[in-house]
XYZ file of C-alpha atoms in Angstrom:
135
model
C 5.737 -37.115 -9.229
C 8.452 -39.388 -10.772
C 11.990 -39.874 -10.428
C 13.066 -36.106 -11.312
C 10.683 -34.199 -8.869
C 7.400 -33.232 -8.486
C 5.447 -29.565 -9.223
C 4.877 -27.024 -6.661
C 1.395 -25.486 -6.383
C 2.964 -23.071 -9.021
C 3.818 -25.221 -11.688
C 7.340 -25.263 -11.209
C 9.521 -28.401 -10.857
C 10.984 -28.919 -7.348
C 14.213 -31.220 -7.716
C 13.470 -34.274 -4.721
C 17.440 -35.389 -5.564
C 19.070 -36.237 -2.301
C 22.384 -34.471 -4.073
C 20.667 -31.378 -4.719
C 22.533 -28.354 -2.383
C 20.390 -26.349 -0.370
C 20.648 -22.533 -1.753
C 20.675 -20.112 0.846
C 19.181 -17.043 -0.051
C 18.915 -13.437 1.493
C 16.119 -11.709 0.123
C 16.108 -7.760 0.724
C 13.026 -5.612 0.035
C 11.433 -2.507 1.675
C 7.583 -3.896 0.564
C 6.419 -6.621 3.803
C 4.045 -8.044 1.424
C 6.156 -8.367 -1.756
C 8.851 -9.918 0.853
C 6.544 -12.482 1.919
C 5.259 -13.630 -1.297
C 8.798 -13.946 -2.397
C 9.964 -15.708 0.576
C 6.936 -18.230 0.720
C 7.573 -19.266 -2.825
C 11.235 -19.861 -2.543
C 10.426 -22.095 0.442
C 8.496 -24.075 -0.606
C 10.858 -24.690 -3.626
C 12.795 -25.620 -1.334
C 15.392 -22.949 -0.745
C 16.569 -21.832 2.950
C 15.373 -17.908 2.782
C 15.942 -15.014 5.272
C 14.564 -12.168 4.759
C 15.436 -8.383 5.809
C 14.139 -4.657 4.615
C 16.858 -2.531 3.841
C 20.715 -2.768 2.689
C 21.998 -2.329 6.154
C 20.093 -5.390 7.837
C 21.376 -7.352 4.781
C 24.735 -6.322 5.461
C 24.615 -7.617 9.014
C 23.297 -10.568 7.610
C 26.030 -11.600 5.070
C 28.346 -10.826 8.050
C 27.118 -13.046 10.231
C 25.873 -16.336 8.257
C 26.774 -17.888 4.971
C 24.348 -17.098 1.630
C 24.843 -18.174 -1.506
C 22.497 -16.177 -3.305
C 21.450 -12.675 -2.801
C 17.869 -11.004 -4.125
C 17.076 -7.491 -3.492
C 14.975 -4.869 -4.963
C 16.370 -1.455 -6.338
C 14.314 1.252 -4.560
C 14.582 0.765 -0.767
C 15.210 3.370 1.777
C 17.995 3.994 3.812
C 21.609 4.706 2.894
C 22.249 2.207 0.339
C 19.589 1.391 -2.176
C 19.421 -2.305 -3.950
C 21.986 -2.012 -6.812
C 24.483 -0.228 -4.149
C 23.855 -3.031 -2.429
C 24.634 -5.201 -5.201
C 28.409 -3.370 -5.835
C 28.886 -4.094 -2.013
C 28.531 -7.546 -1.889
C 30.360 -8.463 -5.264
C 33.105 -6.479 -3.191
C 33.203 -8.345 0.096
C 31.619 -11.400 -0.777
C 32.717 -11.975 -4.674
C 31.396 -15.787 -4.646
C 27.795 -14.693 -3.496
C 25.292 -14.772 -6.584
C 23.137 -11.293 -7.427
C 19.741 -11.026 -8.547
C 18.809 -7.698 -8.840
C 14.540 -7.075 -8.867
C 12.558 -4.235 -9.659
C 8.980 -3.051 -10.765
C 10.333 0.558 -11.436
C 13.349 0.807 -12.625
C 15.321 -1.086 -14.919
C 19.204 -0.864 -14.476
C 21.136 0.426 -17.485
C 23.801 -0.801 -18.847
C 27.065 -1.000 -16.534
C 24.934 -0.894 -13.750
C 24.854 -4.185 -12.290
C 27.871 -5.780 -10.991
C 29.256 -8.597 -13.214
C 27.667 -11.618 -13.510
C 24.201 -9.914 -11.891
C 21.061 -10.822 -12.936
C 18.067 -8.527 -12.861
C 14.270 -10.189 -13.270
C 11.294 -7.150 -13.518
C 8.705 -7.021 -10.907
C 5.951 -8.162 -11.034
C 6.945 -11.814 -11.743
C 5.868 -15.018 -11.996
C 6.680 -17.940 -9.693
C 8.688 -19.584 -12.580
C 10.435 -16.510 -13.323
C 11.568 -16.156 -9.770
C 12.620 -19.855 -10.061
C 14.823 -19.203 -12.941
C 16.017 -16.129 -11.661
C 17.575 -17.767 -8.395
C 18.451 -21.132 -10.184
C 21.347 -22.900 -12.412
C 24.344 -20.867 -12.520
């Protein structure tokens, strides 16, 4: 460890500055094992994480607590997929950062809301942390 931070078990840098802002992340994925893995990686990097398995639950969380960033899968059962959820978040909660992920689909031009990011699954820890990192 140095004065900038230390390394997590995946080789990513965890900043230890007392001024580092905690990022409150909502993760949305219908695959329980993937959701647990993502949640674990983000928590180890020092983020506060809330995880749900569908868009309807995500909307309920967003309506009831303060969230800085949403990380959502595209393919999910229910009335909304991840792209529809991302669009709803952009319209209703514009300051929230949006990261969309998928291992099956790659969003086409104009399918992501403005300022949203896409990350392809499966991903390594450093790619996940880059995706939710500095904006």
